[in-house]
């Protein structure tokens, strides 16, 4: 039986783990991957590091949590159920019990939910240019989306790919200088349209559009936004606000013994490392008070 299980090992989860372990709570952190921060190539706004790569920063946070005494286990949590006053978390085929939970599961990439998307994920379909972009050197790639992150993805792919097509329903939006680079580039083009299917054999080779046309795509980067990972919260009937977990200023949810921290909460629209870490610290402190009956 753990005192506390934290779901997520991003800045919110790791900070909560450091605080909880230093309070001598028996703490387990379950995490699926290194979270959004690992997509950040360079971070310039986290105090103490003038400039640091996202993966390097989260590795340091994880190491600090382990050093403080928390246990970290890479396993995606599938379910959380109440058992009396405690909770049972199922993850990676095992069950873990704790007296309190902190949900720090951040945001996840929105899916297009079209035919071929799931089938070709990892076979040419990706949600992370920083991670997979270099694999597409000299290939014809398509970025789906019109947001600032879609434009940033296209600019990054411009460094490696043979051609980059931004496929979007509307005009891409980004800062003026990025749009200017796209305008001037002879590698990047913008195509107005909506995908209906991603096709291929062993690997992606085309995208079918809703108007019936097909375009060549040896790589497909889906950049249609992020949404909170609230599947576990929904199982526990935790209240949401605009699809984020509703947490008070002590990071309490409406369910006793369950706290939430980081990008998954409604607490601030500034979804950054520093704010996630701050919420993680407060959540651990509130969980400690709850467990000690303070
Ligand atoms: C490209 C990019 C660049 C960025 N640049 C900056 C920057 O320069 N400065 C800045 O301050 N912020 C930046 N951010 C934002 C920053 O990364 C986030 O604000 C921060 O990572 C949020 O922390 P978090 O702990 O809430 O969530 P995350 O870091 O996303 O961590 C979520 C954790 O939950 C885990 N998880 C989710 N579901 C489950 C489950 N069912 N079971 C187990 N584990 C689960 C994940 O595996 C992960 O470990 C950037 C983000 C991106 C995408």
mmCIF file of C-alpha atoms in Angstrom, residues 80-229:
data_model
loop_
_atom_site.group_PDB
_atom_site.id
_atom_site.type_symbol
_atom_site.label_atom_id
_atom_site.label_comp_id
_atom_site.label_asym_id
_atom_site.label_seq_id
_atom_site.Cartn_x
_atom_site.Cartn_y
_atom_site.Cartn_z
ATOM 1 C CA UNK A 80 -8.504 3.788 -11.097
ATOM 2 C CA UNK A 81 -11.170 2.388 -8.789
ATOM 3 C CA UNK A 82 -12.196 3.213 -5.235
ATOM 4 C CA UNK A 83 -11.654 0.505 -2.603
ATOM 5 C CA UNK A 84 -13.060 1.724 0.685
ATOM 6 C CA UNK A 85 -11.133 4.891 1.501
ATOM 7 C CA UNK A 86 -8.234 3.805 -0.759
ATOM 8 C CA UNK A 87 -7.736 3.514 -4.532
ATOM 9 C CA UNK A 88 -6.614 0.699 -6.845
ATOM 10 C CA UNK A 89 -4.717 1.676 -9.987
ATOM 11 C CA UNK A 90 -4.325 -0.837 -12.837
ATOM 12 C CA UNK A 91 -1.231 -0.228 -14.937
ATOM 13 C CA UNK A 92 0.864 -2.471 -17.182
ATOM 14 C CA UNK A 93 -0.994 -5.591 -16.047
ATOM 15 C CA UNK A 94 -0.375 -4.909 -12.330
ATOM 16 C CA UNK A 95 -2.458 -3.418 -9.538
ATOM 17 C CA UNK A 96 -1.186 -0.756 -7.158
ATOM 18 C CA UNK A 97 -3.004 0.577 -4.092
ATOM 19 C CA UNK A 98 -2.715 3.951 -2.424
ATOM 20 C CA UNK A 99 -4.495 6.171 0.054
ATOM 21 C CA UNK A 100 -4.351 9.235 -2.201
ATOM 22 C CA UNK A 101 -3.831 10.019 -5.896
ATOM 23 C CA UNK A 102 -2.447 12.991 -7.800
ATOM 24 C CA UNK A 103 -3.506 13.140 -11.441
ATOM 25 C CA UNK A 104 -0.761 14.894 -13.407
ATOM 26 C CA UNK A 105 -1.363 13.336 -16.795
ATOM 27 C CA UNK A 106 -1.085 16.521 -18.873
ATOM 28 C CA UNK A 107 -2.280 16.974 -22.436
ATOM 29 C CA UNK A 108 -2.305 14.622 -25.400
ATOM 30 C CA UNK A 109 -2.395 15.164 -29.133
ATOM 31 C CA UNK A 110 -5.841 15.312 -30.692
ATOM 32 C CA UNK A 111 -6.527 12.615 -33.261
ATOM 33 C CA UNK A 112 -8.095 13.094 -36.683
ATOM 34 C CA UNK A 113 -10.069 9.852 -36.252
ATOM 35 C CA UNK A 114 -9.873 8.970 -39.931
ATOM 36 C CA UNK A 115 -9.230 5.630 -41.627
ATOM 37 C CA UNK A 116 -5.549 4.648 -41.643
ATOM 38 C CA UNK A 117 -4.499 7.045 -38.842
ATOM 39 C CA UNK A 118 -4.158 4.376 -36.156
ATOM 40 C CA UNK A 119 -2.903 1.712 -38.550
ATOM 41 C CA UNK A 120 -0.011 3.871 -39.831
ATOM 42 C CA UNK A 121 0.970 5.525 -36.548
ATOM 43 C CA UNK A 122 4.669 4.740 -36.219
ATOM 44 C CA UNK A 123 4.677 3.720 -39.902
ATOM 45 C CA UNK A 124 4.904 7.224 -41.318
ATOM 46 C CA UNK A 125 2.203 8.895 -39.208
ATOM 47 C CA UNK A 126 3.589 10.914 -36.294
ATOM 48 C CA UNK A 127 2.435 13.529 -33.785
ATOM 49 C CA UNK A 128 5.944 14.774 -32.980
ATOM 50 C CA UNK A 129 8.212 16.518 -35.472
ATOM 51 C CA UNK A 130 10.925 17.080 -32.861
ATOM 52 C CA UNK A 131 11.103 13.312 -32.259
ATOM 53 C CA UNK A 132 10.548 11.906 -35.759
ATOM 54 C CA UNK A 133 11.287 14.732 -38.225
ATOM 55 C CA UNK A 134 14.898 13.688 -38.920
ATOM 56 C CA UNK A 135 13.671 10.238 -40.069
ATOM 57 C CA UNK A 136 12.051 11.914 -43.088
ATOM 58 C CA UNK A 137 15.147 13.321 -44.781
ATOM 59 C CA UNK A 138 14.563 13.778 -48.524
ATOM 60 C CA UNK A 139 10.943 12.559 -48.269
ATOM 61 C CA UNK A 140 7.691 14.207 -49.346
ATOM 62 C CA UNK A 141 5.864 14.968 -46.103
ATOM 63 C CA UNK A 142 2.502 16.471 -45.177
ATOM 64 C CA UNK A 143 1.681 18.440 -42.039
ATOM 65 C CA UNK A 144 -2.029 18.416 -41.204
ATOM 66 C CA UNK A 145 -3.256 21.492 -39.318
ATOM 67 C CA UNK A 146 -3.280 25.265 -39.469
ATOM 68 C CA UNK A 147 -2.147 26.253 -35.990
ATOM 69 C CA UNK A 148 1.089 27.855 -34.887
ATOM 70 C CA UNK A 149 2.435 24.389 -34.016
ATOM 71 C CA UNK A 150 1.588 23.112 -37.522
ATOM 72 C CA UNK A 151 3.569 26.000 -39.017
ATOM 73 C CA UNK A 152 6.480 25.368 -36.610
ATOM 74 C CA UNK A 153 6.398 21.686 -37.600
ATOM 75 C CA UNK A 154 6.553 22.614 -41.290
ATOM 76 C CA UNK A 155 9.501 24.951 -40.687
ATOM 77 C CA UNK A 156 11.360 22.225 -38.803
ATOM 78 C CA UNK A 157 10.668 19.654 -41.530
ATOM 79 C CA UNK A 158 11.899 22.181 -44.082
ATOM 80 C CA UNK A 159 15.385 21.400 -42.726
ATOM 81 C CA UNK A 160 15.237 17.717 -43.715
ATOM 82 C CA UNK A 161 12.406 16.866 -46.091
ATOM 83 C CA UNK A 162 12.304 16.988 -49.896
ATOM 84 C CA UNK A 163 8.936 18.756 -49.844
ATOM 85 C CA UNK A 164 6.517 19.863 -47.115
ATOM 86 C CA UNK A 165 2.784 20.342 -47.727
ATOM 87 C CA UNK A 166 0.679 22.040 -45.066
ATOM 88 C CA UNK A 167 -2.799 20.586 -45.489
ATOM 89 C CA UNK A 168 -5.461 22.651 -43.758
ATOM 90 C CA UNK A 169 -9.065 23.762 -43.840
ATOM 91 C CA UNK A 170 -8.108 27.385 -43.194
ATOM 92 C CA UNK A 171 -5.144 29.700 -43.753
ATOM 93 C CA UNK A 172 -2.266 28.724 -41.390
ATOM 94 C CA UNK A 173 -1.825 31.135 -38.516
ATOM 95 C CA UNK A 174 1.533 31.985 -36.965
ATOM 96 C CA UNK A 175 3.774 34.973 -36.345
ATOM 97 C CA UNK A 176 4.430 37.147 -39.388
ATOM 98 C CA UNK A 177 8.082 36.156 -39.802
ATOM 99 C CA UNK A 178 7.301 32.403 -39.836
ATOM 100 C CA UNK A 179 4.571 32.918 -42.446
ATOM 101 C CA UNK A 180 7.008 35.006 -44.488
ATOM 102 C CA UNK A 181 9.533 32.119 -44.522
ATOM 103 C CA UNK A 182 6.791 29.769 -45.737
ATOM 104 C CA UNK A 183 5.784 32.200 -48.466
ATOM 105 C CA UNK A 184 9.350 32.474 -49.717
ATOM 106 C CA UNK A 185 10.194 28.772 -49.402
ATOM 107 C CA UNK A 186 10.217 26.746 -52.606
ATOM 108 C CA UNK A 187 9.927 23.534 -50.542
ATOM 109 C CA UNK A 188 6.839 24.343 -48.448
ATOM 110 C CA UNK A 189 3.392 24.719 -50.006
ATOM 111 C CA UNK A 190 -0.022 25.249 -48.426
ATOM 112 C CA UNK A 191 -2.928 23.158 -49.702
ATOM 113 C CA UNK A 192 -6.507 23.907 -48.755
ATOM 114 C CA UNK A 193 -8.376 20.679 -48.004
ATOM 115 C CA UNK A 194 -9.404 18.037 -45.481
ATOM 116 C CA UNK A 195 -8.064 14.499 -45.248
ATOM 117 C CA UNK A 196 -10.495 11.582 -45.318
ATOM 118 C CA UNK A 197 -8.056 8.635 -45.277
ATOM 119 C CA UNK A 198 -4.370 7.858 -44.823
ATOM 120 C CA UNK A 199 -3.267 5.116 -47.200
ATOM 121 C CA UNK A 200 -0.217 2.942 -47.680
ATOM 122 C CA UNK A 201 1.175 -0.596 -47.743
ATOM 123 C CA UNK A 202 3.738 -1.334 -45.069
ATOM 124 C CA UNK A 203 4.309 2.405 -44.774
ATOM 125 C CA UNK A 204 2.249 5.504 -45.561
ATOM 126 C CA UNK A 205 2.255 6.628 -49.170
ATOM 127 C CA UNK A 206 -0.790 8.852 -49.830
ATOM 128 C CA UNK A 207 -3.517 10.930 -48.202
ATOM 129 C CA UNK A 208 -6.992 10.878 -49.691
ATOM 130 C CA UNK A 209 -8.839 14.189 -49.433
ATOM 131 C CA UNK A 210 -12.560 14.720 -48.895
ATOM 132 C CA UNK A 211 -12.815 16.030 -52.469
ATOM 133 C CA UNK A 212 -11.591 12.630 -53.731
ATOM 134 C CA UNK A 213 -8.066 13.765 -54.732
ATOM 135 C CA UNK A 214 -5.003 11.909 -53.440
ATOM 136 C CA UNK A 215 -1.685 13.517 -52.529
ATOM 137 C CA UNK A 216 1.709 11.855 -52.107
ATOM 138 C CA UNK A 217 2.819 11.587 -48.469
ATOM 139 C CA UNK A 218 5.806 9.542 -47.332
ATOM 140 C CA UNK A 219 5.333 11.037 -43.873
ATOM 141 C CA UNK A 220 2.275 12.552 -42.177
ATOM 142 C CA UNK A 221 2.567 14.857 -39.169
ATOM 143 C CA UNK A 222 -0.727 15.490 -37.398
ATOM 144 C CA UNK A 223 -0.797 18.877 -35.637
ATOM 145 C CA UNK A 224 -4.449 19.532 -34.867
ATOM 146 C CA UNK A 225 -4.069 20.578 -31.258
ATOM 147 C CA UNK A 226 -3.934 19.157 -27.762
ATOM 148 C CA UNK A 227 -6.579 18.042 -25.281
ATOM 149 C CA UNK A 228 -6.424 17.050 -21.595
ATOM 150 C CA UNK A 229 -5.888 13.344 -20.807
#
